[in-house]
PDB file of C-alpha atoms in Angstrom:
ATOM      1  CA  MET A 299      11.911 -21.018   0.786  1.00 62.00           C
ATOM      2  CA  ASP A 300       8.769 -22.714  -1.407  1.00 65.00           C
ATOM      3  CA  THR A 301       5.786 -24.412   0.709  1.00 72.00           C
ATOM      4  CA  LYS A 302       7.033 -28.016   0.018  1.00 75.00           C
ATOM      5  CA  GLU A 303      10.099 -27.575   1.243  1.00 81.00           C
ATOM      6  CA  LEU A 304       9.101 -25.491   4.171  1.00 77.00           C
ATOM      7  CA  LEU A 305       6.568 -28.242   5.413  1.00 77.00           C
ATOM      8  CA  LYS A 306       9.283 -31.118   4.494  1.00 83.00           C
ATOM      9  CA  LYS A 307      11.591 -28.956   6.922  1.00 81.00           C
ATOM     10  CA  VAL A 308       8.297 -28.679   9.499  1.00 84.00           C
ATOM     11  CA  ARG A 309       7.919 -32.498   9.448  1.00 85.00           C
ATOM     12  CA  LYS A 310      11.866 -33.177   9.768  1.00 85.00           C
ATOM     13  CA  ILE A 311      11.937 -30.977  12.950  1.00 85.00           C
ATOM     14  CA  GLU A 312       8.933 -32.581  14.244  1.00 86.00           C
ATOM     15  CA  ILE A 313       9.773 -36.120  13.754  1.00 85.00           C
ATOM     16  CA  LYS A 314      13.058 -35.477  16.149  1.00 80.00           C
ATOM     17  CA  THR A 315      11.532 -33.089  18.504  1.00 84.00           C
ATOM     18  CA  ARG A 316       8.652 -34.431  19.079  1.00 82.00           C
ATOM     19  CA  ARG A 317      10.330 -38.392  19.906  1.00 79.00           C
ATOM     20  CA  LEU A 318      12.503 -36.257  22.478  1.00 79.00           C
ATOM     21  CA  SER A 319       8.919 -34.849  24.333  1.00 79.00           C
ATOM     22  CA  ASP A 320       7.363 -37.939  24.371  1.00 75.00           C
ATOM     23  CA  HIS A 321      10.074 -40.197  25.729  1.00 67.00           C
ATOM     24  CA  ILE A 322      12.594 -37.836  27.097  1.00 68.00           C
ATOM     25  CA  PHE A 323      11.248 -34.443  28.528  1.00 70.00           C
ATOM     26  CA  GLY A 324       7.555 -34.947  28.877  1.00 64.00           C
ATOM     27  CA  GLY A 325       7.711 -36.221  33.213  1.00 68.00           C
ATOM     28  CA  GLU A 326      10.819 -34.222  33.244  1.00 75.00           C
ATOM     29  CA  TYR A 327       9.008 -31.129  31.987  1.00 75.00           C
ATOM     30  CA  HIS A 328       5.545 -31.856  34.572  1.00 69.00           C
ATOM     31  CA  SER A 329       7.663 -32.201  37.830  1.00 72.00           C
ATOM     32  CA  THR A 330      10.068 -29.122  37.089  1.00 77.00           C
ATOM     33  CA  PHE A 331       7.067 -26.939  36.180  1.00 77.00           C
ATOM     34  CA  LYS A 332       4.370 -26.631  38.662  1.00 64.00           C
ATOM     35  CA  GLY A 333       1.015 -25.582  37.934  1.00 57.00           C
ATOM     36  CA  ARG A 334      -0.656 -22.566  39.811  1.00 53.00           C
ATOM     37  CA  GLY A 335      -1.615 -24.381  42.617  1.00 52.00           C
ATOM     38  CA  MET A 336      -4.294 -27.113  44.281  1.00 55.00           C
ATOM     39  CA  THR A 337      -7.787 -26.538  44.038  1.00 55.00           C
ATOM     40  CA  PHE A 338     -10.882 -28.489  45.567  1.00 60.00           C
ATOM     41  CA  SER A 339     -11.562 -31.732  43.937  1.00 63.00           C
ATOM     42  CA  GLU A 340     -13.814 -34.093  46.085  1.00 78.00           C
ATOM     43  CA  VAL A 341     -14.681 -35.299  49.399  1.00 86.00           C
ATOM     44  CA  ARG A 342     -13.719 -39.008  50.656  1.00 87.00           C
ATOM     45  CA  GLN A 343     -14.333 -41.169  53.877  1.00 89.00           C
ATOM     46  CA  TYR A 344     -11.147 -40.934  55.613  1.00 88.00           C
ATOM     47  CA  GLN A 345      -8.689 -43.617  55.361  1.00 87.00           C
ATOM     48  CA  PHE A 346      -5.795 -44.499  57.475  1.00 85.00           C
ATOM     49  CA  GLY A 347      -2.816 -42.575  56.971  1.00 83.00           C
ATOM     50  CA  ASP A 348      -4.810 -39.250  55.836  1.00 85.00           C
ATOM     51  CA  ASP A 349      -3.921 -35.993  57.136  1.00 85.00           C
ATOM     52  CA  VAL A 350      -6.289 -34.927  60.038  1.00 84.00           C
ATOM     53  CA  ARG A 351      -6.087 -31.164  58.827  1.00 86.00           C
ATOM     54  CA  SER A 352      -7.642 -32.613  55.328  1.00 87.00           C
ATOM     55  CA  ILE A 353     -11.566 -33.184  57.629  1.00 91.00           C
ATOM     56  CA  ASP A 354     -14.143 -31.456  55.880  1.00 91.00           C
ATOM     57  CA  TRP A 355     -15.391 -30.807  59.605  1.00 92.00           C
ATOM     58  CA  ASN A 356     -19.119 -30.222  58.021  1.00 91.00           C
ATOM     59  CA  VAL A 357     -19.317 -33.663  56.204  1.00 90.00           C
ATOM     60  CA  THR A 358     -17.638 -35.267  58.936  1.00 91.00           C
ATOM     61  CA  ALA A 359     -20.441 -33.866  61.350  1.00 93.00           C
ATOM     62  CA  ARG A 360     -23.261 -34.753  58.977  1.00 89.00           C
ATOM     63  CA  TYR A 361     -22.525 -38.427  58.201  1.00 90.00           C
ATOM     64  CA  ASN A 362     -21.146 -38.795  61.898  1.00 91.00           C
ATOM     65  CA  GLU A 363     -17.707 -40.469  60.439  1.00 92.00           C
ATOM     66  CA  PRO A 364     -14.807 -38.849  59.416  1.00 93.00           C
ATOM     67  CA  PHE A 365     -14.217 -36.957  55.386  1.00 90.00           C
ATOM     68  CA  VAL A 366     -11.537 -35.252  54.461  1.00 89.00           C
ATOM     69  CA  LYS A 367     -11.154 -33.115  51.184  1.00 85.00           C
ATOM     70  CA  VAL A 368      -9.199 -34.172  48.002  1.00 76.00           C
ATOM     71  CA  PHE A 369      -7.318 -31.571  46.409  1.00 67.00           C
ATOM     72  CA  GLU A 370      -5.072 -31.928  42.601  1.00 56.00           C
ATOM     73  CA  GLU A 371      -3.034 -29.353  41.395  1.00 55.00           C
ATOM     74  CA  GLU A 372      -4.393 -26.885  39.210  1.00 55.00           C
ATOM     75  CA  ARG A 373      -2.041 -28.167  36.116  1.00 60.00           C
ATOM     76  CA  GLU A 374      -2.392 -25.661  33.453  1.00 75.00           C
ATOM     77  CA  LEU A 375      -0.014 -23.769  32.397  1.00 87.00           C
ATOM     78  CA  THR A 376       1.374 -21.170  29.739  1.00 94.00           C
ATOM     79  CA  MET A 377       4.590 -21.468  28.331  1.00 95.00           C
ATOM     80  CA  MET A 378       6.293 -18.444  26.326  1.00 98.00           C
ATOM     81  CA  LEU A 379       9.298 -18.549  23.815  1.00 98.00           C
ATOM     82  CA  LEU A 380      11.030 -15.569  23.378  1.00 98.00           C
ATOM     83  CA  VAL A 381      13.333 -16.220  20.049  1.00 97.00           C
ATOM     84  CA  ASP A 382      16.244 -14.155  19.046  1.00 96.00           C
ATOM     85  CA  ILE A 383      15.966 -13.593  15.662  1.00 94.00           C
ATOM     86  CA  SER A 384      18.825 -11.027  14.824  1.00 92.00           C
ATOM     87  CA  GLY A 385      21.218 -11.177  12.800  1.00 84.00           C
ATOM     88  CA  SER A 386      24.186 -12.565  15.111  1.00 79.00           C
ATOM     89  CA  GLU A 387      22.103 -16.567  15.308  1.00 77.00           C
ATOM     90  CA  PHE A 388      22.944 -16.848  11.561  1.00 69.00           C
ATOM     91  CA  PHE A 389      26.540 -18.011  12.292  1.00 69.00           C
ATOM     92  CA  GLY A 390      28.025 -21.472  13.211  1.00 64.00           C
ATOM     93  CA  THR A 391      31.191 -23.215  12.193  1.00 64.00           C
ATOM     94  CA  HIS A 392      29.903 -26.760  12.877  1.00 66.00           C
ATOM     95  CA  ASN A 393      27.080 -28.534  11.085  1.00 72.00           C
ATOM     96  CA  GLN A 394      24.602 -25.620  11.514  1.00 79.00           C
ATOM     97  CA  PHE A 395      23.778 -21.976  12.305  1.00 85.00           C
ATOM     98  CA  LYS A 396      22.621 -20.993  16.387  1.00 91.00           C
ATOM     99  CA  LYS A 397      19.524 -20.338  14.693  1.00 92.00           C
ATOM    100  CA  GLY A 398      18.884 -24.103  13.748  1.00 91.00           C
ATOM    101  CA  VAL A 399      19.830 -25.042  17.026  1.00 93.00           C
ATOM    102  CA  ILE A 400      17.552 -22.522  18.896  1.00 95.00           C
ATOM    103  CA  THR A 401      14.793 -23.876  16.369  1.00 94.00           C
ATOM    104  CA  GLU A 402      15.109 -27.373  17.905  1.00 93.00           C
ATOM    105  CA  ILE A 403      15.472 -26.526  21.662  1.00 94.00           C
ATOM    106  CA  SER A 404      11.817 -24.017  20.821  1.00 95.00           C
ATOM    107  CA  ALA A 405      10.257 -27.013  19.151  1.00 93.00           C
ATOM    108  CA  THR A 406      11.525 -29.390  21.668  1.00 92.00           C
ATOM    109  CA  LEU A 407       9.810 -27.378  24.878  1.00 93.00           C
ATOM    110  CA  ALA A 408       6.650 -26.424  22.501  1.00 93.00           C
ATOM    111  CA  PHE A 409       5.747 -30.422  22.278  1.00 91.00           C
ATOM    112  CA  SER A 410       6.542 -30.805  25.969  1.00 89.00           C
ATOM    113  CA  ALA A 411       4.087 -28.263  26.945  1.00 89.00           C
ATOM    114  CA  MET A 412       1.729 -30.274  24.360  1.00 89.00           C
ATOM    115  CA  GLN A 413       2.167 -33.105  26.241  1.00 86.00           C
ATOM    116  CA  ASN A 414       1.173 -31.504  28.937  1.00 84.00           C
ATOM    117  CA  ASN A 415      -1.843 -29.787  27.744  1.00 87.00           C
ATOM    118  CA  ASP A 416      -0.273 -26.201  28.199  1.00 90.00           C
ATOM    119  CA  LYS A 417      -0.492 -23.241  25.761  1.00 94.00           C
ATOM    120  CA  VAL A 418       2.458 -22.470  24.306  1.00 96.00           C
ATOM    121  CA  GLY A 419       3.173 -18.757  23.080  1.00 98.00           C
ATOM    122  CA  LEU A 420       5.640 -16.794  21.117  1.00 98.00           C
ATOM    123  CA  ILE A 421       7.647 -14.022  20.637  1.00 98.00           C
ATOM    124  CA  LEU A 422      10.468 -13.174  18.004  1.00 97.00           C
ATOM    125  CA  PHE A 423      12.064 -10.687  18.490  1.00 96.00           C
ATOM    126  CA  ALA A 424      15.327  -8.452  16.907  1.00 94.00           C
ATOM    127  CA  GLU A 425      15.500  -5.026  17.896  1.00 93.00           C
ATOM    128  CA  GLU A 426      12.278  -4.793  18.388  1.00 95.00           C
ATOM    129  CA  VAL A 427       9.177  -7.463  18.811  1.00 97.00           C
ATOM    130  CA  GLU A 428       8.774  -8.645  14.685  1.00 97.00           C
ATOM    131  CA  LEU A 429       6.361 -11.427  15.518  1.00 97.00           C
ATOM    132  CA  PHE A 430       4.014 -12.454  18.378  1.00 98.00           C
ATOM    133  CA  ILE A 431       1.577 -15.389  18.438  1.00 98.00           C
ATOM    134  CA  PRO A 432      -0.643 -16.190  21.474  1.00 97.00           C
ATOM    135  CA  PRO A 433      -0.682 -18.787  23.405  1.00 97.00           C
ATOM    136  CA  LYS A 434      -2.879 -21.760  22.281  1.00 96.00           C
ATOM    137  CA  LYS A 435      -3.350 -25.650  22.915  1.00 94.00           C
ATOM    138  CA  GLY A 436      -3.462 -28.216  20.480  1.00 92.00           C
ATOM    139  CA  LYS A 437      -0.615 -29.580  18.053  1.00 92.00           C
ATOM    140  CA  SER A 438      -1.290 -27.180  14.558  1.00 93.00           C
ATOM    141  CA  HIS A 439      -0.367 -24.702  16.414  1.00 96.00           C
ATOM    142  CA  VAL A 440       2.827 -26.031  17.568  1.00 94.00           C
ATOM    143  CA  LEU A 441       3.510 -26.819  14.101  1.00 94.00           C
ATOM    144  CA  ARG A 442       2.718 -23.078  13.309  1.00 95.00           C
ATOM    145  CA  ILE A 443       5.406 -22.105  15.902  1.00 96.00           C
ATOM    146  CA  ILE A 444       7.692 -23.957  14.071  1.00 94.00           C
ATOM    147  CA  ARG A 445       7.060 -22.707  10.827  1.00 94.00           C
ATOM    148  CA  GLU A 446       7.362 -18.817  11.911  1.00 95.00           C
ATOM    149  CA  LEU A 447      11.141 -20.096  13.508  1.00 94.00           C
ATOM    150  CA  LEU A 448      11.800 -21.437  10.303  1.00 91.00           C
ATOM    151  CA  GLU A 449      10.614 -18.865   7.630  1.00 91.00           C
ATOM    152  CA  PHE A 450      10.226 -15.886   9.146  1.00 93.00           C
ATOM    153  CA  LYS A 451      12.853 -13.162   8.210  1.00 91.00           C
ATOM    154  CA  PRO A 452      12.967 -10.104  10.580  1.00 90.00           C
ATOM    155  CA  ASN A 453      13.118  -6.518   9.395  1.00 91.00           C
ATOM    156  CA  THR A 454      15.767  -6.052  11.306  1.00 86.00           C
ATOM    157  CA  SER A 455      19.203  -7.495  12.032  1.00 85.00           C
ATOM    158  CA  ARG A 456      20.459  -5.330  15.992  1.00 89.00           C
ATOM    159  CA  THR A 457      19.249  -7.097  18.784  1.00 92.00           C
ATOM    160  CA  ASN A 458      17.087  -6.168  21.852  1.00 95.00           C
ATOM    161  CA  ILE A 459      16.380  -7.963  24.444  1.00 97.00           C
ATOM    162  CA  GLY A 460      14.735  -5.810  26.615  1.00 97.00           C
ATOM    163  CA  GLU A 461      12.244  -4.267  24.668  1.00 96.00           C
ATOM    164  CA  ALA A 462      10.834  -8.090  24.011  1.00 97.00           C
ATOM    165  CA  LEU A 463      10.960  -8.475  27.891  1.00 98.00           C
ATOM    166  CA  LYS A 464       9.096  -4.956  28.000  1.00 97.00           C
ATOM    167  CA  PHE A 465       6.293  -6.422  25.415  1.00 98.00           C
ATOM    168  CA  LEU A 466       5.629  -9.468  27.454  1.00 98.00           C
ATOM    169  CA  THR A 467       5.086  -7.675  30.326  1.00 96.00           C
ATOM    170  CA  ASN A 468       2.014  -6.217  28.466  1.00 96.00           C
ATOM    171  CA  VAL A 469       0.766  -8.924  26.651  1.00 96.00           C
ATOM    172  CA  MET A 470       1.220 -11.687  29.641  1.00 95.00           C
ATOM    173  CA  LYS A 471      -0.757 -10.638  32.771  1.00 90.00           C
ATOM    174  CA  LYS A 472      -0.988 -14.198  34.265  1.00 90.00           C
ATOM    175  CA  LYS A 473       2.124 -16.145  35.411  1.00 91.00           C
ATOM    176  CA  ALA A 474       3.892 -18.003  32.248  1.00 94.00           C
ATOM    177  CA  ILE A 475       6.618 -20.703  31.742  1.00 95.00           C
ATOM    178  CA  VAL A 476       9.070 -18.209  29.940  1.00 98.00           C
ATOM    179  CA  PHE A 477      11.983 -19.947  28.222  1.00 98.00           C
ATOM    180  CA  VAL A 478      14.443 -16.836  26.302  1.00 98.00           C
ATOM    181  CA  LEU A 479      16.358 -18.197  23.962  1.00 97.00           C
ATOM    182  CA  SER A 480      19.475 -16.212  22.105  1.00 96.00           C
ATOM    183  CA  ASP A 481      23.225 -15.871  22.458  1.00 94.00           C
ATOM    184  CA  PHE A 482      23.236 -12.972  24.689  1.00 96.00           C
ATOM    185  CA  ILE A 483      25.728 -10.336  22.731  1.00 90.00           C
ATOM    186  CA  SER A 484      23.636  -7.370  23.756  1.00 90.00           C
ATOM    187  CA  ASP A 485      23.116  -5.718  27.286  1.00 90.00           C
ATOM    188  CA  ASP A 486      20.943  -3.429  29.163  1.00 93.00           C
ATOM    189  CA  TYR A 487      18.293  -5.916  29.499  1.00 97.00           C
ATOM    190  CA  ASP A 488      18.653  -6.515  33.371  1.00 97.00           C
ATOM    191  CA  ASN A 489      16.362  -4.547  34.923  1.00 97.00           C
ATOM    192  CA  THR A 490      13.527  -4.858  33.136  1.00 97.00           C
ATOM    193  CA  LEU A 491      14.917  -9.328  33.547  1.00 98.00           C
ATOM    194  CA  ARG A 492      14.114  -8.228  37.431  1.00 97.00           C
ATOM    195  CA  ILE A 493      10.511  -7.201  37.103  1.00 97.00           C
ATOM    196  CA  VAL A 494      10.114  -9.973  34.552  1.00 97.00           C
ATOM    197  CA  GLY A 495      11.383 -12.642  37.263  1.00 96.00           C
ATOM    198  CA  ASN A 496       9.202 -11.211  39.826  1.00 96.00           C
ATOM    199  CA  LYS A 497       6.088 -12.266  37.528  1.00 95.00           C
ATOM    200  CA  HIS A 498       7.069 -15.069  35.688  1.00 95.00           C
ATOM    201  CA  ASP A 499       9.215 -18.727  35.772  1.00 95.00           C
ATOM    202  CA  VAL A 500      12.051 -17.344  33.287  1.00 97.00           C
ATOM    203  CA  THR A 501      14.846 -19.366  31.836  1.00 97.00           C
ATOM    204  CA  GLY A 502      17.925 -18.033  29.551  1.00 98.00           C
ATOM    205  CA  ILE A 503      18.893 -20.524  26.790  1.00 98.00           C
ATOM    206  CA  ARG A 504      22.207 -18.786  25.354  1.00 97.00           C
ATOM    207  CA  VAL A 505      22.843 -21.160  22.052  1.00 96.00           C
ATOM    208  CA  TYR A 506      26.412 -20.241  21.313  1.00 93.00           C
ATOM    209  CA  ASP A 507      29.540 -21.535  19.134  1.00 89.00           C
ATOM    210  CA  GLN A 508      32.790 -22.337  20.204  1.00 85.00           C
ATOM    211  CA  ARG A 509      34.511 -19.571  17.750  1.00 83.00           C
ATOM    212  CA  GLU A 510      32.596 -16.757  19.234  1.00 83.00           C
ATOM    213  CA  LYS A 511      35.018 -16.994  22.567  1.00 83.00           C
ATOM    214  CA  ALA A 512      37.878 -15.474  20.452  1.00 81.00           C
ATOM    215  CA  ILE A 513      39.555 -14.884  17.263  1.00 82.00           C
ATOM    216  CA  PRO A 514      42.115 -17.149  15.713  1.00 82.00           C
ATOM    217  CA  ASN A 515      45.940 -15.477  14.276  1.00 85.00           C
ATOM    218  CA  LEU A 516      44.846 -15.207  10.738  1.00 84.00           C
ATOM    219  CA  GLY A 517      46.440 -12.272   9.496  1.00 85.00           C
ATOM    220  CA  LEU A 518      44.596  -9.659   7.576  1.00 84.00           C
ATOM    221  CA  VAL A 519      40.987 -10.728   7.666  1.00 82.00           C
ATOM    222  CA  GLN A 520      38.111  -9.203   5.996  1.00 81.00           C
ATOM    223  CA  LEU A 521      34.982  -9.405   8.632  1.00 75.00           C
ATOM    224  CA  LEU A 522      30.972  -8.445   8.391  1.00 70.00           C
ATOM    225  CA  ASP A 523      29.318  -7.578  11.372  1.00 74.00           C
ATOM    226  CA  ALA A 524      26.037  -9.273  11.125  1.00 71.00           C
ATOM    227  CA  GLU A 525      23.524  -7.089  12.488  1.00 69.00           C
ATOM    228  CA  THR A 526      25.013  -3.893  11.568  1.00 74.00           C
ATOM    229  CA  GLY A 527      26.317  -4.747   8.023  1.00 73.00           C
ATOM    230  CA  ASP A 528      29.317  -2.922   9.056  1.00 79.00           C
ATOM    231  CA  VAL A 529      32.651  -4.607   6.733  1.00 82.00           C
ATOM    232  CA  ARG A 530      36.052  -3.789   8.106  1.00 84.00           C
ATOM    233  CA  LEU A 531      39.843  -5.350   7.689  1.00 85.00           C
ATOM    234  CA  ILE A 532      41.163  -6.792  11.044  1.00 84.00           C
ATOM    235  CA  ASN A 533      44.284  -7.645  11.945  1.00 84.00           C
ATOM    236  CA  THR A 534      44.168 -10.581  13.814  1.00 83.00           C
ATOM    237  CA  GLN A 535      47.910 -11.016  14.299  1.00 86.00           C
ATOM    238  CA  SER A 536      47.351  -8.045  16.743  1.00 87.00           C
ATOM    239  CA  LYS A 537      47.677  -9.036  20.287  1.00 88.00           C
ATOM    240  CA  ARG A 538      46.019  -6.031  21.481  1.00 90.00           C
ATOM    241  CA  VAL A 539      43.157  -6.283  18.805  1.00 87.00           C
ATOM    242  CA  ARG A 540      42.343 -10.396  20.011  1.00 88.00           C
ATOM    243  CA  GLU A 541      42.626  -9.350  23.814  1.00 90.00           C
ATOM    244  CA  ASP A 542      40.299  -6.745  23.146  1.00 88.00           C
ATOM    245  CA  TYR A 543      37.776  -8.832  21.612  1.00 84.00           C
ATOM    246  CA  THR A 544      38.388 -12.097  24.268  1.00 89.00           C
ATOM    247  CA  LYS A 545      37.386  -9.088  26.904  1.00 93.00           C
ATOM    248  CA  PHE A 546      34.302  -8.076  25.086  1.00 89.00           C
ATOM    249  CA  HIS A 547      32.934 -11.628  24.518  1.00 90.00           C
ATOM    250  CA  HIS A 548      33.715 -12.290  28.312  1.00 93.00           C
ATOM    251  CA  GLU A 549      31.923  -9.130  29.431  1.00 95.00           C
ATOM    252  CA  LYS A 550      28.638 -10.243  27.372  1.00 95.00           C
ATOM    253  CA  VAL A 551      28.918 -13.545  29.146  1.00 96.00           C
ATOM    254  CA  ASP A 552      29.076 -12.494  32.740  1.00 97.00           C
ATOM    255  CA  TYR A 553      26.522  -9.583  31.865  1.00 97.00           C
ATOM    256  CA  PHE A 554      24.265 -12.356  31.331  1.00 97.00           C
ATOM    257  CA  VAL A 555      25.003 -15.124  33.938  1.00 98.00           C
ATOM    258  CA  ASP A 556      24.973 -12.272  36.584  1.00 98.00           C
ATOM    259  CA  SER A 557      21.563 -10.385  35.284  1.00 98.00           C
ATOM    260  CA  PHE A 558      19.561 -13.976  35.101  1.00 98.00           C
ATOM    261  CA  THR A 559      21.034 -14.922  38.546  1.00 97.00           C
ATOM    262  CA  LYS A 560      19.962 -12.180  40.434  1.00 97.00           C
ATOM    263  CA  SER A 561      16.485 -11.851  38.435  1.00 97.00           C
ATOM    264  CA  GLY A 562      16.010 -15.573  40.131  1.00 96.00           C
ATOM    265  CA  SER A 563      16.050 -16.631  36.537  1.00 97.00           C
ATOM    266  CA  GLY A 564      17.673 -20.124  35.616  1.00 96.00           C
ATOM    267  CA  ILE A 565      20.374 -20.103  32.847  1.00 97.00           C
ATOM    268  CA  ILE A 566      21.415 -23.026  29.945  1.00 97.00           C
ATOM    269  CA  HIS A 567      24.464 -22.358  28.387  1.00 97.00           C
ATOM    270  CA  CYS A 568      24.831 -24.530  25.103  1.00 95.00           C
ATOM    271  CA  ARG A 569      26.804 -25.014  22.401  1.00 93.00           C
ATOM    272  CA  VAL A 570      25.945 -25.366  18.830  1.00 92.00           C
ATOM    273  CA  ASP A 571      28.083 -28.927  18.561  1.00 90.00           C
ATOM    274  CA  GLU A 572      26.743 -30.185  22.460  1.00 90.00           C
ATOM    275  CA  SER A 573      24.001 -32.220  23.156  1.00 90.00           C
ATOM    276  CA  TYR A 574      21.015 -29.877  23.827  1.00 91.00           C
ATOM    277  CA  VAL A 575      18.896 -32.858  24.805  1.00 89.00           C
ATOM    278  CA  ARG A 576      21.569 -33.578  27.680  1.00 89.00           C
ATOM    279  CA  LYS A 577      21.251 -29.892  28.640  1.00 92.00           C
ATOM    280  CA  LEU A 578      17.681 -29.409  28.971  1.00 91.00           C
ATOM    281  CA  LEU A 579      17.049 -32.858  30.812  1.00 88.00           C
ATOM    282  CA  GLY A 580      20.270 -32.160  32.831  1.00 90.00           C
ATOM    283  CA  TYR A 581      18.738 -28.828  34.375  1.00 92.00           C
ATOM    284  CA  PHE A 582      14.616 -29.977  34.413  1.00 88.00           C
ATOM    285  CA  LYS A 583      16.470 -33.128  36.785  1.00 86.00           C
ATOM    286  CA  LYS A 584      18.351 -29.691  38.881  1.00 87.00           C
ATOM    287  CA  ARG A 585      15.010 -28.180  38.692  1.00 85.00           C
ATOM    288  CA  GLY A 586      12.404 -31.376  39.681  1.00 69.00           C
TER     289      GLY A 586
END
């Protein structure tokens, strides 16, 4: 797309997702994801109801009346968005591809973090990490992330979630809030996810299309594998073919749920024709 068209799309997503983050997710995001701890703020005179354990005995002895230490949450956080841009994300049987929904969710999360003065970073991955944008603050930075989500063209089309998680462990030394957005039609990432989950606050957002669950009986159909480029003639009248595909799909979903659950990470399932707003808000409220 040309620059004018790109800017128009960025603006459209900004208007939609920023309104959501400002009016819906701002407070929920803040209460869900806590800061790195409590930091000392000031000393003030003791008031009725204060916890006696917070009394500063040195200051109290100096002034001969009780004073307490006041602490506040060390709020600044870092959010990392790990976004799958492999070939399978360019699938959709409703109004938009999975990629479009993933872009909107990512933008909403980024603006929620921006509203709380947190840093946001981006990792775009397919078979390997294609782009890394280090975490920063500010609107212009968030808009750059949205531009890349819209415009970036990967060099590969397969998926390797484990490789993206390994890259994250190398570049993020401090604890971060991590959202992994993918259809999770992949495997061999459970061990790496367990390592990442021990250090970071991780949530997997599975974006999928209803039609991916099963192959309908349509007779002989020519199908393209978006990740390998293979084109095959499939006999969808065969019950065995349909059952094998359904089994394959369930195995991937079960692997996703099992891997994220065992690593202590959060899980969100979002169908492309469902409201991701309701899904995110429900998740935030449950965690908060």
